[in-house]
Structure formats: C-alpha cells, structure tokens
Amino acid sequence: MAFDPNSKIDTKCVQAGWQPKSGEPRVLPIYESTTFKYDTSADMAKLFDLEPGYMYTRLANPTSDIVASKIAALEGGVAAVLTSSGQAANFFSLINILQAGDHFISAATIYGGTFNLFNVTMRKLGIDVTFIDPRATEEEINAAFKDNTKAVFGETVANPSLDVLDIEKFAKAAHAHGVPLIIDNTFPTPINCRPFEWGADIVTHSTTKYMEGHASTIGGCVVDSGNFDWYQNDKFPCMTQPDESYHGSVYAKDFGKAGYITKIVAQQLRDFGSTPSPFNAFLLNLGLETLAVRMEKHCKNAQKVAEYLEKNDKISWVNYPGLKSCKDYEIARKYMPNGTCGVISFGVKGGRAKAEEFMNNLRLAAIVTHVADARTCVLHPASSTHRQLSDSELIECGVTADLVRFSVGIENADDIIADIQQALDKI
C-alpha cells in the first residue's frame, strides 16, 4: 500500500520518504558508498546529462535524497536537497540565483553566522546586501529594492532575538519586484509553520537543530515550493538560459518545477562539495520521525519556563512569542497558532556579568554552542555566536549584552525551572 501524500504532518514525519517494496528493509538503508556501478559507459554517460540516477555521492545519494523528499513533503514543496550544514543551505539558496554585481535584501535580526556570511563573505564575492528591520513597513521594504535586487531573505523566528517575520508582508514586497522570498524556517520547523502557505518561495533549514534533534549531526536543507516563475522577467538568466557547464541545460525549462533544486545539485554541490554523509542523513531521518512529538513538548515546556521567568524578580526582561507581553505575540499567533519553538531570550538583572554568573551556576542546562535539541542548553550570544559583530551590528541583530539564549529541552519542565531557580538564588 502506497503512502498517502495527503496524510497529516505527524504521519508524514514517520511515513514519508522511504517506501520499501516487497522484501526490502523496513528502515531506510544507509547507502554508504561514494560511487555507483553501471554496466556500460553509455549508461553512465546519461547521468552526466542529468538524467535521474546516481553516480557520485558528492552530487546525490539515495539515502540523502529520500530524507530530502520527506522534508519536502513536510514543507509542502516540490523538491529538496540536503547540504552538509544549515550555513551551506542558506548560502546555496542565494548563490544559486545570484552572482557578482547582484543585490539582495535580508532581515537584520538573523543568526550571527548568517549575518557574517551575508555582510562579509558574500560582499567579497561582489554580492551586495541591504539589512532591514523585520518590522519595517511595506514602504520601507520597497525602498530597499534596487534594479539589481534578486532575492529577499528572512528567518521565520530569528535566532536569537526571536523576532517573528511577517511572511505575507515580505512576500508581497518580493513578488511586487519579481524576486523570490527565501525563509529560514529552522526554529518553528514545518510542524509549527509552513512558509509556502504564506507566500514564501524557498525554505531553508539547519537540520542540525530540531529536525535531527539530538545534537549528533550537522546538516542543512533547501526546499523549493515550485511556485516562483523564473520567466516572469529577465532577472534570472541562470535559470532560463543554457548552462554551458552542463551541456546547455536550461534548468527552468528542462526540469520544470524541480529546476531550482536541480541547479543546486548540478552546480553548487558539484563545485562546493558541501554534501552530507549518508550516515548523517540516516540519523536526520530518525530525528524527523519524532519531530512532531518533540516540538509539542519543546513548546509546552518553553511556555511554562517563560511564564516562570516573567514573574521572577531577578529577571529584567523576557522575550518569548508565546507570552502575551511579547511584541510579536499577535503575529506569532497568526503564523504559528500551535506554538513557535523552545527557545527563550531573557536578561538577568545586573547585566552581562550577572548573566554569565547565572549561566555558570546552572546544573541541568549545559553551556554549549548549540540550540534546539532534546537537552536544555544555554548560551550568551554576545560573547559567542555573535562575538565577531560590532556593538552597532549587535544592536542591528537584536542582541543585547545581557541577552541569554535559553533552549528548553524535553526534560520535565519543573526540573528545568528548579535548575534556573537554584542558579538565580546564587547571584
């Protein structure tokens, strides 16, 4: 019996992707091989014309492709590709349609590593970026566009400021100027938000976070909705004109709605090699099977912890989209009525020194350069993930010196609160 693609999303987490035939393994196999054997040279040659099949794992691997198809099903996309990290996914989503001399727009409050990629490395490649406030008006967004603007980028829920992006507003602006909206949906995951339903064209993920869920593998994913019309203007010859490096293939024409993802495979994975190992893809699939269950627990726990922090007299402020006091509460309810994520941002009275003292006193919550896995963890972004940014850039990213990023795990919420309380009692 074939899997029903109209199944509910929690069923898709378990059942989408690997569909074994009679006598095949029930669990997704790990195709741990760099190469694939063919009977004739002619059979192999067809693969270099981008016909379906496998020749080299740097470009494609059955395990990885099956997991990518599951993520595409979860997001409601037409095609997806796994990458070796979330950073690679964000880079590929843009460099796939940008080149030197082009420009794109990004929400300012994005993850520090992504901000640095856009603000430093991509500028070195000759690609310009304009950062704008995620709460910018339509007029302010439209004013940021230039003749050479080719894309708009944002995070559904920003890391670590937790600003919630108005996807419809940004999609409207992007489409009015004939460019795609790319959304990093890492924190909510498709369990809590499906950006394609609100007008986004391309979605990225750091699968390292909630999707894999156990802090064991690095990974990323790019998903295409298949809805963007690459022929509507002359901005994207990379999609609508022959690619001489691949026998004159025209991606939007020859591969239809799969053209954008096919181009990432044919060009970006070929040239940059940011490919996940089949074993990492296998572990990611195991995480995806429990994603719906874990996200419900993460959000339930985070809500309880956020409400506790809001009442604690040693906490100066709390930001969590599930709190009615949060400036993004209403917009979060619109896009994510069932919850946002398990991450909370807050400040400890006494500023940076007291925040670091509080973190050092924690027992259950670990200080790690990670977020969004099953275990509760904590980080001080200004001195770690965002350390490379200037004071003004920190402000632009929504990161204050006293900000503590607290990633609530799936342990018992009362135990997490007790750990916070004992740590605060000592400062």
mmCIF file with all atom_site columns, C-alpha atoms in Angstrom, residues 178-387:
data_model
loop_
_atom_site.group_PDB
_atom_site.id
_atom_site.type_symbol
_atom_site.label_atom_id
_atom_site.label_alt_id
_atom_site.label_comp_id
_atom_site.label_asym_id
_atom_site.label_entity_id
_atom_site.label_seq_id
_atom_site.pdbx_PDB_ins_code
_atom_site.Cartn_x
_atom_site.Cartn_y
_atom_site.Cartn_z
_atom_site.occupancy
_atom_site.B_iso_or_equiv
_atom_site.pdbx_formal_charge
_atom_site.auth_seq_id
_atom_site.auth_comp_id
_atom_site.auth_asym_id
_atom_site.auth_atom_id
_atom_site.pdbx_PDB_model_num
ATOM 1   C CA . GLY A 1 178 ? 9.703  39.997 -9.303  1.00 0.00 ? 178 GLY A CA 1
ATOM 2   C CA . VAL A 1 179 ? 12.063 38.201 -6.912  1.00 0.00 ? 179 VAL A CA 1
ATOM 3   C CA . PRO A 1 180 ? 11.666 35.173 -4.607  1.00 0.00 ? 180 PRO A CA 1
ATOM 4   C CA . LEU A 1 181 ? 11.282 35.243 -0.831  1.00 0.00 ? 181 LEU A CA 1
ATOM 5   C CA . ILE A 1 182 ? 13.643 32.819 0.937   1.00 0.00 ? 182 ILE A CA 1
ATOM 6   C CA . ILE A 1 183 ? 12.760 31.865 4.504   1.00 0.00 ? 183 ILE A CA 1
ATOM 7   C CA . ASP A 1 184 ? 14.939 30.080 7.063   1.00 0.00 ? 184 ASP A CA 1
ATOM 8   C CA . ASN A 1 185 ? 12.343 28.009 8.942   1.00 0.00 ? 185 ASN A CA 1
ATOM 9   C CA . THR A 1 186 ? 14.749 26.313 11.362  1.00 0.00 ? 186 THR A CA 1
ATOM 10  C CA . PHE A 1 187 ? 13.194 27.299 14.697  1.00 0.00 ? 187 PHE A CA 1
ATOM 11  C CA . PRO A 1 188 ? 9.480  26.597 14.078  1.00 0.00 ? 188 PRO A CA 1
ATOM 12  C CA . THR A 1 189 ? 10.064 23.681 11.684  1.00 0.00 ? 189 THR A CA 1
ATOM 13  C CA . PRO A 1 190 ? 7.187  22.759 9.350   1.00 0.00 ? 190 PRO A CA 1
ATOM 14  C CA . ILE A 1 191 ? 5.393  21.333 12.391  1.00 0.00 ? 191 ILE A CA 1
ATOM 15  C CA . ASN A 1 192 ? 4.621  24.867 13.588  1.00 0.00 ? 192 ASN A CA 1
ATOM 16  C CA . CYS A 1 193 ? 4.912  26.943 10.399  1.00 0.00 ? 193 CYS A CA 1
ATOM 17  C CA . ARG A 1 194 ? 4.813  26.211 6.671   1.00 0.00 ? 194 ARG A CA 1
ATOM 18  C CA . PRO A 1 195 ? 6.065  29.401 4.975   1.00 0.00 ? 195 PRO A CA 1
ATOM 19  C CA . PHE A 1 196 ? 4.952  28.307 1.489   1.00 0.00 ? 196 PHE A CA 1
ATOM 20  C CA . GLU A 1 197 ? 1.358  28.649 2.646   1.00 0.00 ? 197 GLU A CA 1
ATOM 21  C CA . TRP A 1 198 ? 2.042  32.336 3.366   1.00 0.00 ? 198 TRP A CA 1
ATOM 22  C CA . GLY A 1 199 ? 3.767  33.210 0.094   1.00 0.00 ? 199 GLY A CA 1
ATOM 23  C CA . ALA A 1 200 ? 7.404  32.204 0.603   1.00 0.00 ? 200 ALA A CA 1
ATOM 24  C CA . ASP A 1 201 ? 9.085  30.624 -2.435  1.00 0.00 ? 201 ASP A CA 1
ATOM 25  C CA . ILE A 1 202 ? 12.098 28.814 -0.985  1.00 0.00 ? 202 ILE A CA 1
ATOM 26  C CA . VAL A 1 203 ? 12.686 27.468 2.525   1.00 0.00 ? 203 VAL A CA 1
ATOM 27  C CA . THR A 1 204 ? 15.960 26.566 4.222   1.00 0.00 ? 204 THR A CA 1
ATOM 28  C CA . HIS A 1 205 ? 16.732 24.651 7.396   1.00 0.00 ? 205 HIS A CA 1
ATOM 29  C CA . SER A 1 206 ? 19.594 23.968 9.687   1.00 0.00 ? 206 SER A CA 1
ATOM 30  C CA . THR A 1 207 ? 18.573 20.350 10.193  1.00 0.00 ? 207 THR A CA 1
ATOM 31  C CA . THR A 1 208 ? 21.213 20.292 12.945  1.00 0.00 ? 208 THR A CA 1
ATOM 32  C CA . LYS A 1 209 ? 18.574 21.806 15.223  1.00 0.00 ? 209 LYS A CA 1
ATOM 33  C CA . TYR A 1 210 ? 15.076 20.457 15.924  1.00 0.00 ? 210 TYR A CA 1
ATOM 34  C CA . MET A 1 211 ? 14.854 18.279 12.820  1.00 0.00 ? 211 MET A CA 1
ATOM 35  C CA . GLU A 1 212 ? 17.717 15.990 13.831  1.00 0.00 ? 212 GLU A CA 1
ATOM 36  C CA . GLY A 1 213 ? 17.007 16.910 17.418  1.00 0.00 ? 213 GLY A CA 1
ATOM 37  C CA . HIS A 1 214 ? 19.778 15.158 19.327  1.00 0.00 ? 214 HIS A CA 1
ATOM 38  C CA . ALA A 1 215 ? 22.904 17.269 18.685  1.00 0.00 ? 215 ALA A CA 1
ATOM 39  C CA . SER A 1 216 ? 24.636 14.415 16.888  1.00 0.00 ? 216 SER A CA 1
ATOM 40  C CA . THR A 1 217 ? 24.869 15.589 13.264  1.00 0.00 ? 217 THR A CA 1
ATOM 41  C CA . ILE A 1 218 ? 25.389 18.806 11.332  1.00 0.00 ? 218 ILE A CA 1
ATOM 42  C CA . GLY A 1 219 ? 23.167 19.301 8.307   1.00 0.00 ? 219 GLY A CA 1
ATOM 43  C CA . GLY A 1 220 ? 21.016 21.592 6.214   1.00 0.00 ? 220 GLY A CA 1
ATOM 44  C CA . CYS A 1 221 ? 18.278 21.513 3.620   1.00 0.00 ? 221 CYS A CA 1
ATOM 45  C CA . VAL A 1 222 ? 16.893 23.705 0.831   1.00 0.00 ? 222 VAL A CA 1
ATOM 46  C CA . VAL A 1 223 ? 13.269 23.208 -0.236  1.00 0.00 ? 223 VAL A CA 1
ATOM 47  C CA . ASP A 1 224 ? 11.613 24.749 -3.295  1.00 0.00 ? 224 ASP A CA 1
ATOM 48  C CA . SER A 1 225 ? 7.884  25.456 -3.433  1.00 0.00 ? 225 SER A CA 1
ATOM 49  C CA . GLY A 1 226 ? 7.915  25.260 -7.227  1.00 0.00 ? 226 GLY A CA 1
ATOM 50  C CA . ASN A 1 227 ? 5.712  28.366 -7.308  1.00 0.00 ? 227 ASN A CA 1
ATOM 51  C CA . PHE A 1 228 ? 8.144  31.053 -8.437  1.00 0.00 ? 228 PHE A CA 1
ATOM 52  C CA . ASP A 1 229 ? 8.010  31.908 -12.146 1.00 0.00 ? 229 ASP A CA 1
ATOM 53  C CA . TRP A 1 230 ? 11.613 32.312 -13.272 1.00 0.00 ? 230 TRP A CA 1
ATOM 54  C CA . TYR A 1 231 ? 10.420 33.518 -16.695 1.00 0.00 ? 231 TYR A CA 1
ATOM 55  C CA . GLN A 1 232 ? 8.366  36.480 -15.453 1.00 0.00 ? 232 GLN A CA 1
ATOM 56  C CA . ASN A 1 233 ? 11.286 38.878 -16.057 1.00 0.00 ? 233 ASN A CA 1
ATOM 57  C CA . ASP A 1 234 ? 14.884 38.876 -17.244 1.00 0.00 ? 234 ASP A CA 1
ATOM 58  C CA . LYS A 1 235 ? 16.436 38.803 -13.759 1.00 0.00 ? 235 LYS A CA 1
ATOM 59  C CA . PHE A 1 236 ? 17.310 35.092 -13.733 1.00 0.00 ? 236 PHE A CA 1
ATOM 60  C CA . PRO A 1 237 ? 19.180 34.028 -16.879 1.00 0.00 ? 237 PRO A CA 1
ATOM 61  C CA . CYS A 1 238 ? 20.900 31.418 -14.695 1.00 0.00 ? 238 CYS A CA 1
ATOM 62  C CA . MET A 1 239 ? 17.548 29.606 -14.634 1.00 0.00 ? 239 MET A CA 1
ATOM 63  C CA . THR A 1 240 ? 16.190 30.464 -18.084 1.00 0.00 ? 240 THR A CA 1
ATOM 64  C CA . GLN A 1 241 ? 19.298 30.412 -20.294 1.00 0.00 ? 241 GLN A CA 1
ATOM 65  C CA . PRO A 1 242 ? 21.584 27.472 -21.207 1.00 0.00 ? 242 PRO A CA 1
ATOM 66  C CA . ASP A 1 243 ? 24.196 26.392 -18.673 1.00 0.00 ? 243 ASP A CA 1
ATOM 67  C CA . GLU A 1 244 ? 27.262 25.681 -20.792 1.00 0.00 ? 244 GLU A CA 1
ATOM 68  C CA . SER A 1 245 ? 28.911 23.876 -17.871 1.00 0.00 ? 245 SER A CA 1
ATOM 69  C CA . TYR A 1 246 ? 26.185 21.235 -18.130 1.00 0.00 ? 246 TYR A CA 1
ATOM 70  C CA . HIS A 1 247 ? 25.695 20.710 -21.871 1.00 0.00 ? 247 HIS A CA 1
ATOM 71  C CA . GLY A 1 248 ? 23.440 23.716 -22.322 1.00 0.00 ? 248 GLY A CA 1
ATOM 72  C CA . SER A 1 249 ? 20.801 22.620 -19.809 1.00 0.00 ? 249 SER A CA 1
ATOM 73  C CA . VAL A 1 250 ? 18.083 25.218 -19.172 1.00 0.00 ? 250 VAL A CA 1
ATOM 74  C CA . TYR A 1 251 ? 17.018 24.462 -15.622 1.00 0.00 ? 251 TYR A CA 1
ATOM 75  C CA . ALA A 1 252 ? 13.603 26.127 -15.547 1.00 0.00 ? 252 ALA A CA 1
ATOM 76  C CA . LYS A 1 253 ? 12.692 24.616 -18.921 1.00 0.00 ? 253 LYS A CA 1
ATOM 77  C CA . ASP A 1 254 ? 14.283 21.179 -18.834 1.00 0.00 ? 254 ASP A CA 1
ATOM 78  C CA . PHE A 1 255 ? 13.416 20.327 -15.240 1.00 0.00 ? 255 PHE A CA 1
ATOM 79  C CA . GLY A 1 256 ? 10.259 22.341 -14.677 1.00 0.00 ? 256 GLY A CA 1
ATOM 80  C CA . LYS A 1 257 ? 9.354  22.877 -11.046 1.00 0.00 ? 257 LYS A CA 1
ATOM 81  C CA . ALA A 1 258 ? 12.420 20.876 -9.988  1.00 0.00 ? 258 ALA A CA 1
ATOM 82  C CA . GLY A 1 259 ? 14.752 23.207 -11.884 1.00 0.00 ? 259 GLY A CA 1
ATOM 83  C CA . TYR A 1 260 ? 15.940 25.304 -8.944  1.00 0.00 ? 260 TYR A CA 1
ATOM 84  C CA . ILE A 1 261 ? 16.904 22.267 -6.832  1.00 0.00 ? 261 ILE A CA 1
ATOM 85  C CA . THR A 1 262 ? 18.429 20.510 -9.847  1.00 0.00 ? 262 THR A CA 1
ATOM 86  C CA . LYS A 1 263 ? 20.644 23.554 -10.346 1.00 0.00 ? 263 LYS A CA 1
ATOM 87  C CA . ILE A 1 264 ? 21.841 23.405 -6.731  1.00 0.00 ? 264 ILE A CA 1
ATOM 88  C CA . VAL A 1 265 ? 22.825 19.782 -7.254  1.00 0.00 ? 265 VAL A CA 1
ATOM 89  C CA . ALA A 1 266 ? 24.409 20.312 -10.673 1.00 0.00 ? 266 ALA A CA 1
ATOM 90  C CA . GLN A 1 267 ? 26.330 23.470 -9.802  1.00 0.00 ? 267 GLN A CA 1
ATOM 91  C CA . GLN A 1 268 ? 26.626 24.118 -6.072  1.00 0.00 ? 268 GLN A CA 1
ATOM 92  C CA . LEU A 1 269 ? 27.173 20.579 -4.808  1.00 0.00 ? 269 LEU A CA 1
ATOM 93  C CA . ARG A 1 270 ? 29.385 19.869 -7.818  1.00 0.00 ? 270 ARG A CA 1
ATOM 94  C CA . ASP A 1 271 ? 31.566 22.938 -7.241  1.00 0.00 ? 271 ASP A CA 1
ATOM 95  C CA . PHE A 1 272 ? 31.478 23.460 -3.463  1.00 0.00 ? 272 PHE A CA 1
ATOM 96  C CA . GLY A 1 273 ? 31.022 19.870 -2.323  1.00 0.00 ? 273 GLY A CA 1
ATOM 97  C CA . SER A 1 274 ? 29.005 20.722 0.808   1.00 0.00 ? 274 SER A CA 1
ATOM 98  C CA . THR A 1 275 ? 27.387 17.305 0.819   1.00 0.00 ? 275 THR A CA 1
ATOM 99  C CA . PRO A 1 276 ? 26.113 15.436 3.903   1.00 0.00 ? 276 PRO A CA 1
ATOM 100 C CA . SER A 1 277 ? 27.304 11.916 4.568   1.00 0.00 ? 277 SER A CA 1
ATOM 101 C CA . PRO A 1 278 ? 24.701 9.174  4.033   1.00 0.00 ? 278 PRO A CA 1
ATOM 102 C CA . PHE A 1 279 ? 25.051 8.226  7.694   1.00 0.00 ? 279 PHE A CA 1
ATOM 103 C CA . ASN A 1 280 ? 24.224 11.782 8.785   1.00 0.00 ? 280 ASN A CA 1
ATOM 104 C CA . ALA A 1 281 ? 21.166 11.699 6.519   1.00 0.00 ? 281 ALA A CA 1
ATOM 105 C CA . PHE A 1 282 ? 20.135 8.417  8.158   1.00 0.00 ? 282 PHE A CA 1
ATOM 106 C CA . LEU A 1 283 ? 20.385 9.974  11.645  1.00 0.00 ? 283 LEU A CA 1
ATOM 107 C CA . LEU A 1 284 ? 18.443 13.002 10.444  1.00 0.00 ? 284 LEU A CA 1
ATOM 108 C CA . ASN A 1 285 ? 15.650 10.713 9.293   1.00 0.00 ? 285 ASN A CA 1
ATOM 109 C CA . LEU A 1 286 ? 15.475 9.111  12.738  1.00 0.00 ? 286 LEU A CA 1
ATOM 110 C CA . GLY A 1 287 ? 15.094 12.572 14.242  1.00 0.00 ? 287 GLY A CA 1
ATOM 111 C CA . LEU A 1 288 ? 12.390 13.548 11.773  1.00 0.00 ? 288 LEU A CA 1
ATOM 112 C CA . GLU A 1 289 ? 10.290 10.555 12.791  1.00 0.00 ? 289 GLU A CA 1
ATOM 113 C CA . THR A 1 290 ? 9.762  12.064 16.263  1.00 0.00 ? 290 THR A CA 1
ATOM 114 C CA . LEU A 1 291 ? 9.792  15.735 15.236  1.00 0.00 ? 291 LEU A CA 1
ATOM 115 C CA . ALA A 1 292 ? 6.073  16.360 15.761  1.00 0.00 ? 292 ALA A CA 1
ATOM 116 C CA . VAL A 1 293 ? 6.115  14.775 19.211  1.00 0.00 ? 293 VAL A CA 1
ATOM 117 C CA . ARG A 1 294 ? 9.239  16.643 20.298  1.00 0.00 ? 294 ARG A CA 1
ATOM 118 C CA . MET A 1 295 ? 8.118  20.050 19.022  1.00 0.00 ? 295 MET A CA 1
ATOM 119 C CA . GLU A 1 296 ? 4.906  19.812 21.026  1.00 0.00 ? 296 GLU A CA 1
ATOM 120 C CA . LYS A 1 297 ? 6.903  19.084 24.195  1.00 0.00 ? 297 LYS A CA 1
ATOM 121 C CA . HIS A 1 298 ? 9.521  21.772 23.471  1.00 0.00 ? 298 HIS A CA 1
ATOM 122 C CA . CYS A 1 299 ? 6.812  24.411 23.068  1.00 0.00 ? 299 CYS A CA 1
ATOM 123 C CA . LYS A 1 300 ? 4.821  23.281 26.100  1.00 0.00 ? 300 LYS A CA 1
ATOM 124 C CA . ASN A 1 301 ? 7.934  23.344 28.289  1.00 0.00 ? 301 ASN A CA 1
ATOM 125 C CA . ALA A 1 302 ? 9.133  26.689 26.925  1.00 0.00 ? 302 ALA A CA 1
ATOM 126 C CA . GLN A 1 303 ? 5.773  28.314 27.600  1.00 0.00 ? 303 GLN A CA 1
ATOM 127 C CA . LYS A 1 304 ? 5.897  27.170 31.225  1.00 0.00 ? 304 LYS A CA 1
ATOM 128 C CA . VAL A 1 305 ? 9.504  28.312 31.684  1.00 0.00 ? 305 VAL A CA 1
ATOM 129 C CA . ALA A 1 306 ? 8.825  31.690 30.026  1.00 0.00 ? 306 ALA A CA 1
ATOM 130 C CA . GLU A 1 307 ? 5.845  32.333 32.309  1.00 0.00 ? 307 GLU A CA 1
ATOM 131 C CA . TYR A 1 308 ? 8.016  31.480 35.325  1.00 0.00 ? 308 TYR A CA 1
ATOM 132 C CA . LEU A 1 309 ? 10.824 33.799 34.199  1.00 0.00 ? 309 LEU A CA 1
ATOM 133 C CA . GLU A 1 310 ? 8.384  36.644 33.586  1.00 0.00 ? 310 GLU A CA 1
ATOM 134 C CA . LYS A 1 311 ? 7.420  36.572 37.278  1.00 0.00 ? 311 LYS A CA 1
ATOM 135 C CA . ASN A 1 312 ? 10.962 36.236 38.657  1.00 0.00 ? 312 ASN A CA 1
ATOM 136 C CA . ASP A 1 313 ? 12.289 39.422 40.261  1.00 0.00 ? 313 ASP A CA 1
ATOM 137 C CA . LYS A 1 314 ? 15.889 38.644 39.211  1.00 0.00 ? 314 LYS A CA 1
ATOM 138 C CA . ILE A 1 315 ? 14.969 38.690 35.519  1.00 0.00 ? 315 ILE A CA 1
ATOM 139 C CA . SER A 1 316 ? 14.921 42.100 33.833  1.00 0.00 ? 316 SER A CA 1
ATOM 140 C CA . TRP A 1 317 ? 13.025 41.103 30.683  1.00 0.00 ? 317 TRP A CA 1
ATOM 141 C CA . VAL A 1 318 ? 11.733 38.044 28.838  1.00 0.00 ? 318 VAL A CA 1
ATOM 142 C CA . ASN A 1 319 ? 11.081 37.586 25.130  1.00 0.00 ? 319 ASN A CA 1
ATOM 143 C CA . TYR A 1 320 ? 9.096  34.574 24.010  1.00 0.00 ? 320 TYR A CA 1
ATOM 144 C CA . PRO A 1 321 ? 6.457  34.762 21.253  1.00 0.00 ? 321 PRO A CA 1
ATOM 145 C CA . GLY A 1 322 ? 4.075  32.662 23.350  1.00 0.00 ? 322 GLY A CA 1
ATOM 146 C CA . LEU A 1 323 ? 3.826  35.365 26.021  1.00 0.00 ? 323 LEU A CA 1
ATOM 147 C CA . LYS A 1 324 ? 1.080  37.965 25.656  1.00 0.00 ? 324 LYS A CA 1
ATOM 148 C CA . SER A 1 325 ? 3.635  40.589 26.721  1.00 0.00 ? 325 SER A CA 1
ATOM 149 C CA . CYS A 1 326 ? 5.809  39.773 23.692  1.00 0.00 ? 326 CYS A CA 1
ATOM 150 C CA . LYS A 1 327 ? 5.736  42.422 20.977  1.00 0.00 ? 327 LYS A CA 1
ATOM 151 C CA . ASP A 1 328 ? 5.285  39.680 18.358  1.00 0.00 ? 328 ASP A CA 1
ATOM 152 C CA . TYR A 1 329 ? 2.570  37.739 20.198  1.00 0.00 ? 329 TYR A CA 1
ATOM 153 C CA . GLU A 1 330 ? -0.211 38.530 17.719  1.00 0.00 ? 330 GLU A CA 1
ATOM 154 C CA . ILE A 1 331 ? 1.815  37.879 14.575  1.00 0.00 ? 331 ILE A CA 1
ATOM 155 C CA . ALA A 1 332 ? 3.129  34.647 16.107  1.00 0.00 ? 332 ALA A CA 1
ATOM 156 C CA . ARG A 1 333 ? -0.470 33.583 16.715  1.00 0.00 ? 333 ARG A CA 1
ATOM 157 C CA . LYS A 1 334 ? -1.202 34.257 13.057  1.00 0.00 ? 334 LYS A CA 1
ATOM 158 C CA . TYR A 1 335 ? 1.621  32.210 11.576  1.00 0.00 ? 335 TYR A CA 1
ATOM 159 C CA . MET A 1 336 ? 2.194  29.693 14.396  1.00 0.00 ? 336 MET A CA 1
ATOM 160 C CA . PRO A 1 337 ? -1.032 29.162 16.357  1.00 0.00 ? 337 PRO A CA 1
ATOM 161 C CA . ASN A 1 338 ? 0.195  25.860 17.803  1.00 0.00 ? 338 ASN A CA 1
ATOM 162 C CA . GLY A 1 339 ? 3.486  27.223 19.151  1.00 0.00 ? 339 GLY A CA 1
ATOM 163 C CA . THR A 1 340 ? 6.734  28.673 17.866  1.00 0.00 ? 340 THR A CA 1
ATOM 164 C CA . CYS A 1 341 ? 9.793  26.902 19.284  1.00 0.00 ? 341 CYS A CA 1
ATOM 165 C CA . GLY A 1 342 ? 11.501 26.013 22.550  1.00 0.00 ? 342 GLY A CA 1
ATOM 166 C CA . VAL A 1 343 ? 13.932 28.940 22.632  1.00 0.00 ? 343 VAL A CA 1
ATOM 167 C CA . ILE A 1 344 ? 13.558 31.841 25.079  1.00 0.00 ? 344 ILE A CA 1
ATOM 168 C CA . SER A 1 345 ? 15.591 35.048 25.262  1.00 0.00 ? 345 SER A CA 1
ATOM 169 C CA . PHE A 1 346 ? 15.859 36.941 28.537  1.00 0.00 ? 346 PHE A CA 1
ATOM 170 C CA . GLY A 1 347 ? 18.041 39.296 30.530  1.00 0.00 ? 347 GLY A CA 1
ATOM 171 C CA . VAL A 1 348 ? 19.343 38.877 34.076  1.00 0.00 ? 348 VAL A CA 1
ATOM 172 C CA . LYS A 1 349 ? 19.325 41.924 36.344  1.00 0.00 ? 349 LYS A CA 1
ATOM 173 C CA . GLY A 1 350 ? 22.881 43.167 36.732  1.00 0.00 ? 350 GLY A CA 1
ATOM 174 C CA . GLY A 1 351 ? 23.713 42.893 33.042  1.00 0.00 ? 351 GLY A CA 1
ATOM 175 C CA . ARG A 1 352 ? 26.330 40.810 31.319  1.00 0.00 ? 352 ARG A CA 1
ATOM 176 C CA . ALA A 1 353 ? 28.340 39.905 34.434  1.00 0.00 ? 353 ALA A CA 1
ATOM 177 C CA . LYS A 1 354 ? 25.299 38.570 36.285  1.00 0.00 ? 354 LYS A CA 1
ATOM 178 C CA . ALA A 1 355 ? 24.082 36.765 33.162  1.00 0.00 ? 355 ALA A CA 1
ATOM 179 C CA . GLU A 1 356 ? 27.379 34.901 32.910  1.00 0.00 ? 356 GLU A CA 1
ATOM 180 C CA . GLU A 1 357 ? 27.333 34.157 36.659  1.00 0.00 ? 357 GLU A CA 1
ATOM 181 C CA . PHE A 1 358 ? 23.815 32.750 36.324  1.00 0.00 ? 358 PHE A CA 1
ATOM 182 C CA . MET A 1 359 ? 24.879 30.503 33.452  1.00 0.00 ? 359 MET A CA 1
ATOM 183 C CA . ASN A 1 360 ? 27.877 29.202 35.399  1.00 0.00 ? 360 ASN A CA 1
ATOM 184 C CA . ASN A 1 361 ? 25.550 28.174 38.233  1.00 0.00 ? 361 ASN A CA 1
ATOM 185 C CA . LEU A 1 362 ? 23.294 26.001 36.063  1.00 0.00 ? 362 LEU A CA 1
ATOM 186 C CA . ARG A 1 363 ? 23.460 22.248 36.574  1.00 0.00 ? 363 ARG A CA 1
ATOM 187 C CA . LEU A 1 364 ? 20.883 20.681 34.244  1.00 0.00 ? 364 LEU A CA 1
ATOM 188 C CA . ALA A 1 365 ? 21.210 23.205 31.424  1.00 0.00 ? 365 ALA A CA 1
ATOM 189 C CA . ALA A 1 366 ? 24.557 22.946 29.638  1.00 0.00 ? 366 ALA A CA 1
ATOM 190 C CA . ILE A 1 367 ? 26.556 25.855 28.213  1.00 0.00 ? 367 ILE A CA 1
ATOM 191 C CA . VAL A 1 368 ? 27.088 24.786 24.605  1.00 0.00 ? 368 VAL A CA 1
ATOM 192 C CA . THR A 1 369 ? 27.356 26.350 21.157  1.00 0.00 ? 369 THR A CA 1
ATOM 193 C CA . HIS A 1 370 ? 24.115 24.785 20.132  1.00 0.00 ? 370 HIS A CA 1
ATOM 194 C CA . VAL A 1 371 ? 20.396 25.292 20.302  1.00 0.00 ? 371 VAL A CA 1
ATOM 195 C CA . ALA A 1 372 ? 17.183 23.386 19.686  1.00 0.00 ? 372 ALA A CA 1
ATOM 196 C CA . ASP A 1 373 ? 17.901 19.823 20.642  1.00 0.00 ? 373 ASP A CA 1
ATOM 197 C CA . ALA A 1 374 ? 16.358 17.441 23.170  1.00 0.00 ? 374 ALA A CA 1
ATOM 198 C CA . ARG A 1 375 ? 18.573 18.643 26.020  1.00 0.00 ? 375 ARG A CA 1
ATOM 199 C CA . THR A 1 376 ? 18.179 22.028 27.676  1.00 0.00 ? 376 THR A CA 1
ATOM 200 C CA . CYS A 1 377 ? 21.104 24.274 26.818  1.00 0.00 ? 377 CYS A CA 1
ATOM 201 C CA . VAL A 1 378 ? 22.098 27.904 27.251  1.00 0.00 ? 378 VAL A CA 1
ATOM 202 C CA . LEU A 1 379 ? 24.335 30.447 25.524  1.00 0.00 ? 379 LEU A CA 1
ATOM 203 C CA . HIS A 1 380 ? 25.432 34.067 25.818  1.00 0.00 ? 380 HIS A CA 1
ATOM 204 C CA . PRO A 1 381 ? 25.308 35.178 22.148  1.00 0.00 ? 381 PRO A CA 1
ATOM 205 C CA . ALA A 1 382 ? 27.191 38.481 22.512  1.00 0.00 ? 382 ALA A CA 1
ATOM 206 C CA . SER A 1 383 ? 30.306 36.663 23.708  1.00 0.00 ? 383 SER A CA 1
ATOM 207 C CA . SER A 1 384 ? 29.960 33.574 21.493  1.00 0.00 ? 384 SER A CA 1
ATOM 208 C CA . THR A 1 385 ? 27.861 33.150 18.325  1.00 0.00 ? 385 THR A CA 1
ATOM 209 C CA . HIS A 1 386 ? 27.719 36.919 17.721  1.00 0.00 ? 386 HIS A CA 1
ATOM 210 C CA . ARG A 1 387 ? 31.173 37.726 19.118  1.00 0.00 ? 387 ARG A CA 1
#
